[in-house]
XYZ file of C-alpha atoms in Angstrom:
103
model
C 80.241 113.950 85.379
C 81.655 116.552 87.415
C 82.081 119.857 85.621
C 85.833 120.309 87.053
C 87.073 117.281 84.905
C 87.968 117.401 81.313
C 86.015 115.442 78.917
C 87.681 112.694 78.392
C 86.666 111.648 75.086
C 88.268 112.559 71.604
C 84.668 112.897 70.379
C 82.582 115.845 71.526
C 79.800 115.712 73.850
C 77.109 115.583 71.323
C 78.216 113.286 68.711
C 75.695 111.112 67.973
C 75.922 107.441 69.528
C 73.740 104.060 68.808
C 71.605 102.570 71.522
C 68.410 100.741 72.186
C 65.234 102.136 74.361
C 65.591 99.057 76.677
C 69.071 101.057 77.833
C 67.314 104.448 77.699
C 64.248 103.384 79.402
C 66.259 101.578 82.067
C 64.675 98.187 81.620
C 67.562 96.642 80.525
C 71.568 97.163 81.650
C 74.102 98.554 79.270
C 76.426 95.507 78.901
C 78.408 96.170 75.629
C 80.155 99.207 74.369
C 81.700 99.105 70.973
C 83.338 101.437 68.272
C 82.921 100.840 64.776
C 86.186 100.156 63.014
C 85.183 102.120 59.844
C 83.702 105.516 61.313
C 84.806 105.214 65.082
C 81.251 105.333 65.986
C 80.047 104.380 69.250
C 77.206 101.910 70.360
C 75.821 101.011 73.600
C 74.366 97.935 73.706
C 72.582 95.280 76.027
C 74.843 92.769 74.754
C 71.384 90.626 73.246
C 70.438 90.121 69.891
C 69.771 93.629 68.256
C 66.192 94.217 67.579
C 66.285 97.554 64.856
C 62.690 98.648 65.755
C 63.946 99.375 69.348
C 67.317 101.453 67.675
C 67.857 105.028 69.143
C 70.385 107.820 68.406
C 71.519 109.440 71.514
C 74.794 111.949 72.303
C 77.399 110.548 73.788
C 77.060 112.734 76.883
C 73.546 111.294 77.657
C 74.984 107.704 77.717
C 77.884 109.145 80.189
C 75.119 110.580 82.354
C 73.003 107.341 82.147
C 76.124 105.338 83.366
C 79.416 106.934 84.978
C 81.324 103.658 83.939
C 81.253 104.822 80.381
C 84.098 107.023 81.446
C 86.573 104.331 81.973
C 85.950 103.528 78.147
C 86.946 107.070 76.874
C 90.096 105.615 75.573
C 88.271 102.409 73.744
C 89.988 102.318 70.367
C 87.720 101.821 67.115
C 87.461 98.192 66.437
C 87.319 97.316 69.920
C 84.732 96.285 72.234
C 83.961 96.491 76.086
C 81.636 93.814 77.905
C 80.414 93.040 81.504
C 78.290 90.539 82.951
C 76.200 93.215 85.087
C 76.024 96.784 85.831
C 78.554 96.130 88.724
C 81.435 94.152 86.831
C 84.397 95.390 85.429
C 84.491 96.098 81.936
C 86.615 93.683 79.598
C 88.064 94.892 76.589
C 88.794 93.052 73.473
C 89.841 93.839 69.925
C 86.825 92.610 67.363
C 88.457 90.442 65.187
C 85.363 90.169 62.260
C 85.746 93.751 61.621
C 89.512 93.955 61.692
C 90.116 91.078 59.093
C 91.267 91.985 55.859
C 88.757 92.309 52.987
């Protein structure tokens, strides 16, 4: 990210985000980004079944530094998910119907 560009997220660069070791270690690609409807927290995932033993907390800035395409999702609303089929593919956004259903 260029220092001449302003930070595009409403969250600060040091906000903690959920991800998995395989993304941090670059053994699997980032294919899914979601925002929690309750606390607007960010999750950066592979799109595969989640193994909690692989869970990590990292900063939002570190995820942007790993994958500049995350900048395209700065305006992703809470309760929404963005997915792509490969790191070269475009992000597709969708509202998370399950998390937004009335209780």
